[in-house]
Amino acid sequence: MQFTLEHTDAQSKARAGKMSTDHGVIETPIFMPVGTV
């Protein structure tokens, strides 16, 4: 797995990038729904 940083914001420290895996590329940030019971 590899993470490539594409953009950053100095004021908010936000960042955007691409996470590459053997199965494909995921662009971040991404909405990841998580639920608990």
PDB file of C-alpha atoms in Angstrom:
ATOM      1  CA  MET A   1       0.000   0.000   0.000  1.00  0.00           C
ATOM      2  CA  GLN A   2       1.226   3.495  -0.837  1.00  0.00           C
ATOM      3  CA  PHE A   3      -0.139   6.967   0.022  1.00  0.00           C
ATOM      4  CA  THR A   4       0.619   9.930  -2.237  1.00  0.00           C
ATOM      5  CA  LEU A   5      -0.139  13.412  -0.905  1.00  0.00           C
ATOM      6  CA  GLU A   6      -1.755  15.557  -3.626  1.00  0.00           C
ATOM      7  CA  HIS A   7      -2.846  18.774  -1.840  1.00  0.00           C
ATOM      8  CA  THR A   8      -2.438  20.387   1.589  1.00  0.00           C
ATOM      9  CA  ASP A   9      -3.886  23.446   3.339  1.00  0.00           C
ATOM     10  CA  ALA A  10      -1.604  25.279   5.762  1.00  0.00           C
ATOM     11  CA  GLN A  11      -4.439  26.938   7.707  1.00  0.00           C
ATOM     12  CA  SER A  12      -6.584  23.883   8.453  1.00  0.00           C
ATOM     13  CA  LYS A  13      -3.960  21.157   7.994  1.00  0.00           C
ATOM     14  CA  ALA A  14      -6.408  19.400   5.659  1.00  0.00           C
ATOM     15  CA  ARG A  15      -4.912  17.119   3.048  1.00  0.00           C
ATOM     16  CA  ALA A  16      -5.991  15.162   0.010  1.00  0.00           C
ATOM     17  CA  GLY A  17      -4.230  12.269  -1.589  1.00  0.00           C
ATOM     18  CA  LYS A  18      -4.401   8.882  -3.228  1.00  0.00           C
ATOM     19  CA  MET A  19      -4.006   5.527  -1.526  1.00  0.00           C
ATOM     20  CA  SER A  20      -2.839   2.823  -3.923  1.00  0.00           C
ATOM     21  CA  THR A  21      -3.379  -0.857  -3.161  1.00  0.00           C
ATOM     22  CA  ASP A  22      -3.074  -4.053  -5.177  1.00  0.00           C
ATOM     23  CA  HIS A  23      -6.829  -3.768  -5.809  1.00  0.00           C
ATOM     24  CA  GLY A  24      -6.927  -0.175  -7.067  1.00  0.00           C
ATOM     25  CA  VAL A  25      -6.636   3.498  -6.155  1.00  0.00           C
ATOM     26  CA  ILE A  26      -8.707   5.277  -3.486  1.00  0.00           C
ATOM     27  CA  GLU A  27      -8.863   9.072  -3.517  1.00  0.00           C
ATOM     28  CA  THR A  28      -8.987  10.693  -0.070  1.00  0.00           C
ATOM     29  CA  PRO A  29     -10.710  12.211   1.780  1.00  0.00           C
ATOM     30  CA  ILE A  30     -13.530   9.719   1.372  1.00  0.00           C
ATOM     31  CA  PHE A  31     -16.792   9.274   3.270  1.00  0.00           C
ATOM     32  CA  MET A  32     -16.519   6.063   5.286  1.00  0.00           C
ATOM     33  CA  PRO A  33     -19.778   5.121   7.002  1.00  0.00           C
ATOM     34  CA  VAL A  34     -19.137   3.267  10.244  1.00  0.00           C
ATOM     35  CA  GLY A  35     -21.808   1.873  12.529  1.00  0.00           C
ATOM     36  CA  THR A  36     -21.807   0.349  15.968  1.00  0.00           C
ATOM     37  CA  VAL A  37     -24.374  -1.783  17.710  1.00  0.00           C
TER      38      VAL A  37
END
